[in-house]
Each structure stands twice: as structure tokens, then as C-alpha cells.
XYZ file of C-alpha atoms in Angstrom:
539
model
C -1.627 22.767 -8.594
C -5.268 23.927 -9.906
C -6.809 24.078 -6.727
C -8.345 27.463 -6.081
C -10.978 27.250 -2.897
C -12.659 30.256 -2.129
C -13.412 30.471 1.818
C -17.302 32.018 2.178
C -16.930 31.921 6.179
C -14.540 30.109 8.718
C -14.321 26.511 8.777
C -16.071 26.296 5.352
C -14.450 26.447 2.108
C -15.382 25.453 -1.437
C -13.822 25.264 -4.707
C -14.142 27.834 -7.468
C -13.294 26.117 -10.321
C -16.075 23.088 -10.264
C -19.667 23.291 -10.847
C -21.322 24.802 -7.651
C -23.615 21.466 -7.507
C -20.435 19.693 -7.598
C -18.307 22.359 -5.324
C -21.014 22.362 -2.420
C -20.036 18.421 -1.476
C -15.842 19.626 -1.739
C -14.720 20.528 2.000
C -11.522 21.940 2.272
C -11.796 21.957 6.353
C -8.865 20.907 7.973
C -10.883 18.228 10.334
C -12.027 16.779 7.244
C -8.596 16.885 5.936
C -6.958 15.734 8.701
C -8.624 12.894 9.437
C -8.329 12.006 5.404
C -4.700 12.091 5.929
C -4.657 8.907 8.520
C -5.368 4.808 8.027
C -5.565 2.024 9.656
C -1.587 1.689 9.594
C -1.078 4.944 11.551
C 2.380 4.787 9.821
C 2.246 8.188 7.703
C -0.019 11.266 7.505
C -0.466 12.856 4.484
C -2.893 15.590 4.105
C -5.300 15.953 0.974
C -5.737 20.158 0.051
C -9.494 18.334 -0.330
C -12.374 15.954 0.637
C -14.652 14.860 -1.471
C -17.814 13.719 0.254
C -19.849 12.518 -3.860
C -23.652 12.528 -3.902
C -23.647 10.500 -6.911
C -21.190 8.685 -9.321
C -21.131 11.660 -11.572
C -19.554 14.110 -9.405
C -16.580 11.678 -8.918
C -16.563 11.442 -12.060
C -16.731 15.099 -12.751
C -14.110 15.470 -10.458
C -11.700 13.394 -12.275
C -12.201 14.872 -15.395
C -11.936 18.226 -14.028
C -8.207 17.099 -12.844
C -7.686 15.993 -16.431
C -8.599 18.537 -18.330
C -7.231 21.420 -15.898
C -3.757 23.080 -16.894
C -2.261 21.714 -13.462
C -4.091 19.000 -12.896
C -4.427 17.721 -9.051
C -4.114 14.423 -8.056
C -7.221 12.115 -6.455
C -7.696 8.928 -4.424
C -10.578 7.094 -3.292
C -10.534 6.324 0.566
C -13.073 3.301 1.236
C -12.785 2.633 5.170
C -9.029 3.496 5.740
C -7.765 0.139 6.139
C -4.547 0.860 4.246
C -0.460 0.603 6.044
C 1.377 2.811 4.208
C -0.870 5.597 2.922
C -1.802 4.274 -0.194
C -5.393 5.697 -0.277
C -3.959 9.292 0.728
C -3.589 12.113 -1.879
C -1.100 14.392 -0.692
C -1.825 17.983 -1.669
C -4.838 16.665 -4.000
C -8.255 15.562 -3.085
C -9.834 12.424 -1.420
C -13.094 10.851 -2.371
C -15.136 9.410 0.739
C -16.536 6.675 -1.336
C -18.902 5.477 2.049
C -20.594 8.167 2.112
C -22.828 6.898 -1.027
C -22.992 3.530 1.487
C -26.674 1.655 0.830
C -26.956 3.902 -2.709
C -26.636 0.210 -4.949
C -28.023 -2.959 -4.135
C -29.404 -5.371 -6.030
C -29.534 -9.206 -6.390
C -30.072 -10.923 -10.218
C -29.678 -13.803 -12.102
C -26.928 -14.421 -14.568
C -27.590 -15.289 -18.244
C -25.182 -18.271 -18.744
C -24.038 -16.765 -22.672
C -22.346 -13.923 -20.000
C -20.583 -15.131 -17.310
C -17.340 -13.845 -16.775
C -15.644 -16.836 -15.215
C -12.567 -18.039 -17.356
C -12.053 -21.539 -18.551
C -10.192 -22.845 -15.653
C -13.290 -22.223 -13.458
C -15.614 -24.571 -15.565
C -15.748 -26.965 -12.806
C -16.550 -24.832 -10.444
C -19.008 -23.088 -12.452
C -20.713 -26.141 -12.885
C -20.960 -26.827 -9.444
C -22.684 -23.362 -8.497
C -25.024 -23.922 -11.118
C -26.036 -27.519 -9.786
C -26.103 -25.784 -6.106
C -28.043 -22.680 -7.375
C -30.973 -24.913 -9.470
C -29.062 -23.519 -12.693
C -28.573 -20.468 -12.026
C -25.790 -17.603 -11.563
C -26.827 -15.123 -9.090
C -25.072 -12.023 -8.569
C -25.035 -8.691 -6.493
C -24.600 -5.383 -7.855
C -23.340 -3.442 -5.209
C -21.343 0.102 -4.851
C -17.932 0.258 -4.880
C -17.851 1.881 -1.044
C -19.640 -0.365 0.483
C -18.465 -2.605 3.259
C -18.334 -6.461 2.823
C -20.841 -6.758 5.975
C -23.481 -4.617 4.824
C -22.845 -7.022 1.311
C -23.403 -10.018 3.518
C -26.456 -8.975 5.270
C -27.960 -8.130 2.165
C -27.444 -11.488 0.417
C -28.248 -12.977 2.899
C -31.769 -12.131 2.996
C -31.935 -13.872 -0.419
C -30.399 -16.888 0.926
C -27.108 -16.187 -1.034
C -23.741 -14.813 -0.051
C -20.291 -13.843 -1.674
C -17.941 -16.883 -2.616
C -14.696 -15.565 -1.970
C -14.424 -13.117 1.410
C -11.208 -11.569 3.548
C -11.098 -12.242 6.811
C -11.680 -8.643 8.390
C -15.339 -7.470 6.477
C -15.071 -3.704 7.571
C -13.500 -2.846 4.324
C -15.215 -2.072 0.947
C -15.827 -3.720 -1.890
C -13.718 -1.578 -3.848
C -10.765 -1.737 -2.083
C -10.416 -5.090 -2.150
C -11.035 -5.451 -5.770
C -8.396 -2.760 -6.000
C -5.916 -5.742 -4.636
C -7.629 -8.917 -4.853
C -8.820 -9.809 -1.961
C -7.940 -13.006 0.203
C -8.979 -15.779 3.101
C -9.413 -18.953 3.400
C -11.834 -19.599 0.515
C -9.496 -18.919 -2.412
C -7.884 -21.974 -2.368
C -10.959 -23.238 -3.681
C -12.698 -20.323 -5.518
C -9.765 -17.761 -6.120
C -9.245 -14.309 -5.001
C -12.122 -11.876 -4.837
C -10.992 -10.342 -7.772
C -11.600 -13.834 -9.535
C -15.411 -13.728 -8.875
C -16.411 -10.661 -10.386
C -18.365 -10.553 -13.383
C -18.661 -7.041 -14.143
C -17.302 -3.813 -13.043
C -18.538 0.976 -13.358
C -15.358 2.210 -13.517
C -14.283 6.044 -13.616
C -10.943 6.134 -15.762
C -8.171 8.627 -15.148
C -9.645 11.161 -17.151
C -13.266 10.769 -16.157
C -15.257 8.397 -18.263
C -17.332 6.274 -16.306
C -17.593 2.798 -18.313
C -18.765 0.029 -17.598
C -16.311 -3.202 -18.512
C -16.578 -6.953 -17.986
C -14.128 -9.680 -20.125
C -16.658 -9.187 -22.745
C -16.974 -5.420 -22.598
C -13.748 -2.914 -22.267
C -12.054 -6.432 -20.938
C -8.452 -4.503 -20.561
C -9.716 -1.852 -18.356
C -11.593 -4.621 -16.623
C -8.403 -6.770 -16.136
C -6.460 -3.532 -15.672
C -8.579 -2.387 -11.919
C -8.789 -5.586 -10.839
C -5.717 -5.858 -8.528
C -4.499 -2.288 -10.322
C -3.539 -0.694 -6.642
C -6.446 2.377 -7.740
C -4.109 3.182 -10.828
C -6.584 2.460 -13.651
C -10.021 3.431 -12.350
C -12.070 3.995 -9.416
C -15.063 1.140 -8.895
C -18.100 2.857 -8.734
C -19.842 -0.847 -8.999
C -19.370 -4.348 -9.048
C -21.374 -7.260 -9.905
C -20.057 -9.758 -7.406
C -20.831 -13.778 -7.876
C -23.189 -15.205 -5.459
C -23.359 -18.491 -4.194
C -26.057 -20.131 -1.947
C -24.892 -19.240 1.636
C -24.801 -21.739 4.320
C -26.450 -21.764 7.449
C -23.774 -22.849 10.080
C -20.148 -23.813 10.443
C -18.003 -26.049 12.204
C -15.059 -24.488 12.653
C -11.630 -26.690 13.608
C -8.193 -26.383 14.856
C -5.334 -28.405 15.209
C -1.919 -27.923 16.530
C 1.837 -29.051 14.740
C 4.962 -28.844 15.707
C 6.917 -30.212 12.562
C 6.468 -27.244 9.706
C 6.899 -29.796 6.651
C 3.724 -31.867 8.261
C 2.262 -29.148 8.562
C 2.681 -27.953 5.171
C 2.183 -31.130 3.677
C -1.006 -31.439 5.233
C -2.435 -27.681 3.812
C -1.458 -28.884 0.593
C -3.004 -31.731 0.528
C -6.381 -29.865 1.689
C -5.855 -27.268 -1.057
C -5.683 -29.852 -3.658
C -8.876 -31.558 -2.890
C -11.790 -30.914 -5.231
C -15.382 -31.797 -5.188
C -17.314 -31.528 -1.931
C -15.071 -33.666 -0.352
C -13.332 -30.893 0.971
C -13.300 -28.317 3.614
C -14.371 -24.746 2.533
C -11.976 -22.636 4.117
C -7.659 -23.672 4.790
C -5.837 -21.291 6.742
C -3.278 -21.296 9.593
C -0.928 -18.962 11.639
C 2.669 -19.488 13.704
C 2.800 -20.067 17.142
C 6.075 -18.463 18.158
C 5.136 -17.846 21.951
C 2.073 -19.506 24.193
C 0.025 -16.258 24.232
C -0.709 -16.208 20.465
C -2.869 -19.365 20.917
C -5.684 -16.929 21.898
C -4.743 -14.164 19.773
C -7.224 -11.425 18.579
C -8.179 -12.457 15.307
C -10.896 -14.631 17.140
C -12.298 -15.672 20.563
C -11.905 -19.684 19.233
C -10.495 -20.308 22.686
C -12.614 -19.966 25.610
C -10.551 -17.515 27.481
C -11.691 -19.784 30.703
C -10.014 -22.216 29.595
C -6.988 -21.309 28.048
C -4.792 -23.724 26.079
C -1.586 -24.492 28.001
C 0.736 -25.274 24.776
C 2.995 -27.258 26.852
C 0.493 -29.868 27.963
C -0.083 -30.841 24.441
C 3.495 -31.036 22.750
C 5.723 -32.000 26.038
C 8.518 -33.986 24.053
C 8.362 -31.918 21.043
C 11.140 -30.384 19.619
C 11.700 -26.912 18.761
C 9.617 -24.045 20.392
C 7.557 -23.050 17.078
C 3.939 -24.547 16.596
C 1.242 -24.224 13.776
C -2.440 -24.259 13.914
C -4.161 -25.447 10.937
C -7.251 -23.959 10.752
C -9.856 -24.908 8.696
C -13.958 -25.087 8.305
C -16.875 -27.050 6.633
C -20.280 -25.332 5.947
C -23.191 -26.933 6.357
C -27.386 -26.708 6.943
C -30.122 -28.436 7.807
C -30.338 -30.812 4.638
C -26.040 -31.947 5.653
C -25.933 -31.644 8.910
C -26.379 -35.319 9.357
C -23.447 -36.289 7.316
C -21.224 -33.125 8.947
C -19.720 -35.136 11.028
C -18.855 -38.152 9.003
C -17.317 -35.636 6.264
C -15.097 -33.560 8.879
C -13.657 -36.985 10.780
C -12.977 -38.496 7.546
C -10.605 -35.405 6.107
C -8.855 -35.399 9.555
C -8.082 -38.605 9.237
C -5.728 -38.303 5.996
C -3.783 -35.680 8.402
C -1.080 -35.868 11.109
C -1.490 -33.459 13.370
C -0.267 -33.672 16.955
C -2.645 -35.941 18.982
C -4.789 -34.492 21.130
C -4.879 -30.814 19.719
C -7.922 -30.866 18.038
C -10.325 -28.287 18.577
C -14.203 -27.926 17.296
C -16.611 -25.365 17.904
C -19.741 -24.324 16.122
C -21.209 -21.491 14.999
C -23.824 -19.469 12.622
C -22.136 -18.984 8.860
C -22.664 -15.058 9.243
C -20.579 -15.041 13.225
C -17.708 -17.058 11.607
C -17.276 -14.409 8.685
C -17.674 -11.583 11.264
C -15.251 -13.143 14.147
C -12.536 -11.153 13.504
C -15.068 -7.836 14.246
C -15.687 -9.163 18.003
C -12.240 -9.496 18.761
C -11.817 -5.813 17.053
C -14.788 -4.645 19.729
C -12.909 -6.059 22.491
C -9.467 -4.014 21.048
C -11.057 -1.282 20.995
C -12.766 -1.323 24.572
C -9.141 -1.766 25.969
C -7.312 1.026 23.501
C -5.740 -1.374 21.518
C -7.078 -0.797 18.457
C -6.018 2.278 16.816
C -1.926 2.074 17.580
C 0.387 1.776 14.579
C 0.089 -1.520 12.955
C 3.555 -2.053 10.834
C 1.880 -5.206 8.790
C 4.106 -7.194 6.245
C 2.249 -9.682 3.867
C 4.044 -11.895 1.719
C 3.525 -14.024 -0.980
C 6.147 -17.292 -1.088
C 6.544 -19.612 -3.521
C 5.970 -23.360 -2.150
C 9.411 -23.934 -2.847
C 11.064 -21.707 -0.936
C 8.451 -22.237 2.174
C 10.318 -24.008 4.202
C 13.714 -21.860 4.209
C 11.732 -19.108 5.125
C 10.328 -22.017 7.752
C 13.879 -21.819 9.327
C 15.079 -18.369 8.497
C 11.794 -16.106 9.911
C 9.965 -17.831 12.373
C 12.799 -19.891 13.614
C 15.090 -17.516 12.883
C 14.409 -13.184 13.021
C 11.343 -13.594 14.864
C 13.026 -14.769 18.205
C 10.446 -16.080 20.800
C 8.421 -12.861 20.493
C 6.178 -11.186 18.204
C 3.017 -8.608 18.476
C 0.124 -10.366 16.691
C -0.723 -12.967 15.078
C 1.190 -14.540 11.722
C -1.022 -16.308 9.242
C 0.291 -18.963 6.915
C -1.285 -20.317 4.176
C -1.181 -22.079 0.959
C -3.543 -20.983 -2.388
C -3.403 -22.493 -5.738
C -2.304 -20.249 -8.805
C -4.623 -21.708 -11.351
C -7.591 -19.533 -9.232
C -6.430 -16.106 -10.049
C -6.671 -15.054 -13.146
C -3.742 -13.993 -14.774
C -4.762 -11.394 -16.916
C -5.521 -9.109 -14.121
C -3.019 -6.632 -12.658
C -1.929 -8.973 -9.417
C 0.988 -10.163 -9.480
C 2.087 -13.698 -7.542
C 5.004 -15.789 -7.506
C 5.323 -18.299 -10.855
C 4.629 -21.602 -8.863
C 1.423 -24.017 -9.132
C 1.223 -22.975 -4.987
C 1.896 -20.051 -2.792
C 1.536 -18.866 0.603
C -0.048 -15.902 2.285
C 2.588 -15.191 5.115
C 1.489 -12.051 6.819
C 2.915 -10.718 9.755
C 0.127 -8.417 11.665
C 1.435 -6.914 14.035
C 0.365 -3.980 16.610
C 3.022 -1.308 17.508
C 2.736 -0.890 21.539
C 4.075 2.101 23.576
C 4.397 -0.357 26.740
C 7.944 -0.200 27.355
C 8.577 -3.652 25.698
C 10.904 -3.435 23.242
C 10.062 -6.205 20.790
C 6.727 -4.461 20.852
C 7.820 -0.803 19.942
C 7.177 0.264 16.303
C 11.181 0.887 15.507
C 11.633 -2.422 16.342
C 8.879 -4.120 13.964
C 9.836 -2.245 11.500
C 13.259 -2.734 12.033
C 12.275 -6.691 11.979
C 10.231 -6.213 8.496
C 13.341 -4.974 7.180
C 15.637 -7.776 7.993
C 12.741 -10.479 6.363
C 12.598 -8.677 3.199
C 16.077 -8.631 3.287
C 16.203 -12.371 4.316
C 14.554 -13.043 1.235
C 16.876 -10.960 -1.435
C 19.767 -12.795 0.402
C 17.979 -16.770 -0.027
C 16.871 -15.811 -3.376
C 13.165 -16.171 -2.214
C 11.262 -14.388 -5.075
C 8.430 -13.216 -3.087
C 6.198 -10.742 -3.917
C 3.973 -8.792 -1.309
C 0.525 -8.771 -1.333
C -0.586 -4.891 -0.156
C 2.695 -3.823 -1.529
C 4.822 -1.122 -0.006
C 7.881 0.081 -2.145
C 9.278 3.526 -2.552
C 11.601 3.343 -5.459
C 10.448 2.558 -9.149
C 13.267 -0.223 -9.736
C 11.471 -1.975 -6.962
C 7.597 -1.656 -8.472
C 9.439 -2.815 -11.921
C 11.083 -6.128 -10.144
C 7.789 -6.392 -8.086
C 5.393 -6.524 -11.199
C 8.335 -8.559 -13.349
C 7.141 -9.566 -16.547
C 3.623 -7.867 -16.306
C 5.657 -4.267 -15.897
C 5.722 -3.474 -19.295
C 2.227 -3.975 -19.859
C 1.316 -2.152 -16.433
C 2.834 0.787 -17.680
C 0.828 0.601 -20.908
C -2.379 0.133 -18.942
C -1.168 3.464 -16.871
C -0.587 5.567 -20.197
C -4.028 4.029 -21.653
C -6.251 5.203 -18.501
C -4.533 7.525 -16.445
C -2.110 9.371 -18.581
C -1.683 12.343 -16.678
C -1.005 10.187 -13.386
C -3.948 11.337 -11.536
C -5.146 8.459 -9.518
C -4.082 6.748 -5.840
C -0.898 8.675 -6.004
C -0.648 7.293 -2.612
C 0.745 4.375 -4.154
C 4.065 5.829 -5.586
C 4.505 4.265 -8.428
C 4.577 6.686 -10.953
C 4.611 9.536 -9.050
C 6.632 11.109 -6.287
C 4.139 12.042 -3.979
C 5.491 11.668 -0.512
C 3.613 10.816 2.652
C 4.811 12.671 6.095
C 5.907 10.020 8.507
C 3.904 10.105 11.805
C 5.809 10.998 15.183
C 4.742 7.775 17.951
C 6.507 8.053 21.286
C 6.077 4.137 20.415
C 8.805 3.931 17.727
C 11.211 5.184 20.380
């Protein structure tokens, strides 16, 4: 397949056919291999020939081009910090970049010239309202494509600025992210992440590195943003900066009819100005633990919320949380108050179910990291997680309302199930994303943790089993959903997944990465196959 190491003494191998400044960072040891062969999903294992550990952004792109040019060329894929489900950053038989390990190579903080900003049209009000907040001015980061959203946060923030768009778990890179788009509670208001870049490095499938922005190489620059790794690897990215606030109050309340529910997040979502909150999410309730789930320690676990003492008379046994936030600092934090009570007043929760806490900007960000921390300590962390996030089209919410969680779900699940709504006029449709053709959405994602406890609702066969019959679900309602992180394994499904935009996906493949080099992982043009993982769990 063009791979010819040379072994010089056990345990350390190195490849022949690159440059030997190039060939010293290449490990073919099967530790390093190994553990490039696993992610966060725990789902399939497949083993790079391998690793790549780049001292610089040339020898990735070396590497590339080496692929490329060679007779039988080898297949690459950038690992950031392994958060994929389904092996998408794995390069079976190939070789796998460790993009961290150039982690704290790029950072730098700059003003925008106005003449260049990248934001499209439909962002002209909210342009104008970071350039009132910012004294004028667009600030930006420039920051490498491996490096994690915290270590992007800290850094801002010692320039009083921070990232306007985030996810809700920040160990993951920059790049990775980009490579999808990128989503929480913020892009309602200012779109996906992969709507507040302004400029990217790229290294094509054949090993150019360019640099491309919607003024310069804007089709390879639409093409990696939300391309699933098939266009380019980031090498950089010149994020959008915002001034960051200093605290958050952070509030929760509880529903137990889905269309108020709904009603309500729409309503928030359509809000503009600053009379608004800054972040609209919300999960399902389908049993009484989930209240404290481990996405956050919201709930002090003294005093746990008894579900039943706050919707006795209700009917049905689902309930939402509406979850929402509204940054302040010291100049607003008189008026805090006054703005929060005066939003929850145009809602309809249940009565009584509000809950308010606190907190620095940076903890709220980072919350889903302390409840990771507290995983971890107990061994729940690294088990198979089967996730399943969905994109559904505000017309069809509320069948899958009755179908799913009142439906498949049961009274049972493994983790937590966020719901929420985003508007379609925030993501910018000449990137490679794909979502359904409605004004508004929703994020459903089901993540869930695969348990070897001897609960059957909580084995991995069974979750997956359960994934199944929603997808399924959906083809048989006609919900045309699309999911976000996709996972499909036959090319009439990538071609009804991308729809219209398949056609021109191809092209964009054929343009940059003719030869099918890149994030093979991803199977969508070619037939690399992961090896499914053995779990006494999916038993």
C-alpha cells in the first residue's frame, strides 16, 4: 500500500520512503498504533500501519503529498483528542496524524480590518453589534488546528475576549469541530462554530498547504468547514472573538407538556437584540434520576430534586428542562435580574420548578469537564458510548415528541437526551453541513453510556439496538432528519444524507482529494472498514 518501514531495533520502526527529518517523528510501534486505533465511542478499533507525531505543519504536509504522489498511495487522518463514535478519525492500514502534539505551537490575538471580515450578509446585525461591544473592532484568534477549546479559552481570556460560538464538552480541538460545525447553546444566536471563522491553513489531499477565507480559495474554505476531514486538514484557524463575560446566571425550569415546551424555546430563539438570553438548550426527562445527570453538577446532590413533588397532577411520565443562561459583569449586573425575570415571564413553565445558580463565565463553559472528573474517579468514563445525534425539522418535532421519548425510549435510558431548537439562517449554507430545509431545527442527541452492570436497557446491544429502531422510526414517519456526527456505511445513504449538496460534495472530493486520501474513517468514498470491538457489555 506504499508503506515500507524499516525496523532499526525492537519497538522502534521508521519509514524508508520519507525524508529522514520527516521519518524520525513516524512510529510504527504497536502501542502507538493501538491506542490510535480507539475513540471516545469505544465502538470499533481500527489500527493505523502508522502514527504520525508532526513537529511542524510541513511534515503533515509532506506527508500528504508523499501519499499523493506515491504509486500506492496510503490513506491519512488527523486524530485531534479522540472524541469520535464510530471511528471516523481512524485510518485503517494508513497513518494517523496526532495533531496535539503541536498543542501551544499558534496563538495569537488581532484585530480585524472591517474591508475583511468573513461574516456573510445575514450576520450584519450581529456584526454590528460586536463591533459596538468591541469599541469597533473585530478581534480574532489565530490558533492551531489541534488545539483544545480550553486551552483557546484561557488564552482569550487573558485579553478579556473569548470565542462566540462553543460546544458544550471543550476537551476537543479546534479542528475537529470545524471539521463538523460545532454546536451548544449559543448558535441559536451566533450560528455554528463553523459560522464564526474568518479564515482557515489548510493541507489539501495532495499536500498544498493554503491558506483560504470567502475572499481567498473561498471553495476550499466552504468545502472543510463541516467537510467530515474530506477536503483538508486545518492546520489554523482564525476564530471570531467577542468580549467575554465575567459571570453567569445559569437557569432551569421544568415542563411537562412538550408543545409548551417547544413553544417556549422558540420563542427564546427568535428573540434578537440584548433582550435575550445567550445560551437555549434543554434535555428529556424520561426517568427521575436524569434530573442530576452528568453533564453538570446544577443540582446540589444534597438536595436532590424529587420530580414528583413538583408535577403531582401532571400527566404523562416525560418532563423537559429548559435550560438557558444570561451573561453578565460588573457594569450589568444591576439590571441582571430585572432582564432574567422579565424573559421568564413571557414563558409557562410548570410553577415552582425554577432553578438559579451562579457562576464564573469560564466554570459554566467547563461544567461538563467536572462532571467528566467525577466519571472518571468512579470508572465510568471510558465504557462504550453508542451516541445518536439528530437533526429534526420543527415540523416533525413533535411526532418524534410521541414516537421516541414517549414511545421507543420506555421509562429508561443511559444518559442524558438534549433537545434543542437553532435557527437555519445562522449557518451558512455554502459550507459542507448539511441540515434539514426548515427556518428551525432541533439538536436531539441521545448520549448514552454502554454499562456492563447486568441491566439490560443499559447494555450496548441494547442501545444500539434502540438507535436502530429511531432511525428507523423516522424513515417510517417520513421525518427527514439528518444526523449531525453522521454514521452511515453505505454510499446511497451519504448521497440521501447530503441531498441536494451531493453532487457538489463529490466535486469538492475530486477537486482536493482526488486520490481519496483523507479521514477514510469516514466511509464515504472509500471502503475502509473499522474492526468492531468485543465488550462483554453488548452481551
Amino acid at each position: 500500500m506504499g508503506l515500507t518501514p524499516q525496523a532499526t531495533k525492537p519497538g522502534d520502526e521508521r519509514a524508508t520512503f520519507l525524508p529522514n527529518y520527516m521519518a524520525s517523528n513516524l512510529s510504527f510501534d504497536a502501542s502507538r498504533t493501538r491506542l490510535a486505533s480507539r475513540d471516545f465511542g469505544g465502538l470499533t478499533g481500527a489500527p493505523p500501519h502508522g502514527v504520525l507525531v508532526p513537529s511542524s505543519v510541513h511534515e503533515i504536509a509532506n506527508l500528504v503529498r508523499v501519499a499523493y504522489e506515491a504509486d500506492a498511495h496510503f490513506r491519512v487522518a488527523a486524530k485531534g483528542h479522540a472524541h469520535s463514535i464510530q471511528g471516523q478519525a481512524q485510518a485503517p492500514g494508513g497513518v494517523v496524524i496526532e495533531m496535539e502534539a503541536l498543542k501551544g505551537c499558534l496563538f495569537n490575538v488581532g484585530v480585524l480590518e472591517n474591508e475583511s471580515c468573513s461574516f456573510s450578509s445575514s450576520y450584519s446585525v450581529e456584526r454590528e453589534s460586536v463591533e459596538r461591544e468591541s469599541g469597533g473592532s473585530l478581534y480574532y484568534a489565530d490558533v492551531w488546528g489541534g488545539e483544545l477549546w480550553i486551552d483557546v479559552l484561557h488564552e482569550t481570556l487573558k485579553h478579556g475576549l473569548a470565542p462566540r460560538s462553543w460546544t458544550d464538552y471543550l476537551y476537543l480541538t479546534v479542528g475537529g469541530t470545524l471539521s463538523n460545525a460545532g454546536i451548544s447553546g449559543q448558535a441559536f444566536n451566533h450560528g455554528p462554530q463553523i459560522s464564526n471563522v474568518y479564515e482557515l491553513d489548510v493541507v489539501t489531499g495532495k499536500g498544498e498547504l493554503l491558506t483560504c477565507s470567502k475572499h481567498q480559495n473561498s471553495e476550499l474554505f466552504h468545502s472543510v468547514l463541516g467537510g467530515l476531514g474530506q477536503f483538508g486538514i486545518i492546520t489554523r484557524a482564525r476564530i471570531a472573538l467577542e468580549p467575554a463575560p465575567q459571570r453567569v446566571r445559569w437557569i432551569r425550569v421544568l415542563y411537562s407538556d412538550f408543545n409548551t415546551f417547544t413553544r417556549d424555546q422558540e420563542h427564546l430563539i427568535s428573540l434578537h437584540g440584548r433582550t435575550k438570553f445567550d445560551y437555549v438548550e434543554g434535555f428529556v426527562i424520561v426517568d427521575e434520576g436524569l434530573i442530576n445527570n452528568w453533564r453538570s453538577s446544577f443540582f446540589s446532590p444534597r438536595n436532590p430534586i424529587k420530580l414528583q413533588s413538583i408535577v403531582s397532577g401532571s400527566k404523562g411520565t416525560v418532563l423537559y428542562c429548559l435550560e438557558v443562561t444570561k451573561n453578565y459583569d460588573e457594569a450589568t449586573a444591576d439590571t441582571v435580574d430585572q432582564e432574567v425575570d422579565s424573559l421568564l415571564k413571557t414563558l409557562s413553565f410548570i410553577q415552582g420548578s425554577v432553578f438559579t445558580t451562579d457562576l464564573p463565565y469560564i466554570d459554566f463553559l467547563d461544567r461538563v469537564h467536572k462532571a467528566e472528573l467525577k466519571l472518571r474517579a468512579k470508572g465510568l468514563w471510558d465504557v462504550p458510548h453508542p451516541w445518536l445525534n439528530l437533526f429534526i425539522p420543527k415540523s416533525k418535532i413533535a411526532d418524534f415528541d410521541a414516537g421516541v421519548f414517549k414511545g421507543i425510549l420506555g421509562k429508561k435510558t443511559s444518559g442524558p437526551i438534549l433537545i434543542y431548537p437553532m435557527n437555519k439562517n445562522r449557518w451558512d449554507e455554502k459550507t459542507s453541513a448539511v441540515t434539514p430545509d426548515e427556518d428551525v431545527f432541533y439538536l436531539v442527541a441521545f448520549l448514552r453510556s454502554a454499562l456492563d452492570n447486568g441491566e439490560e436497557t443499559q447494555s450496548l446491544r441494547y442501545l444500539q439496538d434502540q438507535n436502530e429502531r429511531i432511525l428507523r422510526f423516522c424513515e417510517e414517519a417520513n421525518i427527514e432528519m439528518k444526523q449531525y456526527l453522521p454514521h452511515h456505511t453505505k454510499r446511497a445513504q451519504w448521497v440521501q444524507h447530503y441531498g441536494p449538496k451531493w453532487a457538489e460534495f463529490e466535486e469538492r472530493k475530486a477537486t482536493f482529494d482526488p486520490k481519496n486520501i483523507l479521514a477514510p474513517g469516514q466511509r464515504i468514498f472509500s471502503a475502509a472498514q473499522p474492526i468492531i470491538l468485543p465488550s462483554a457489555s453488548s452481551s
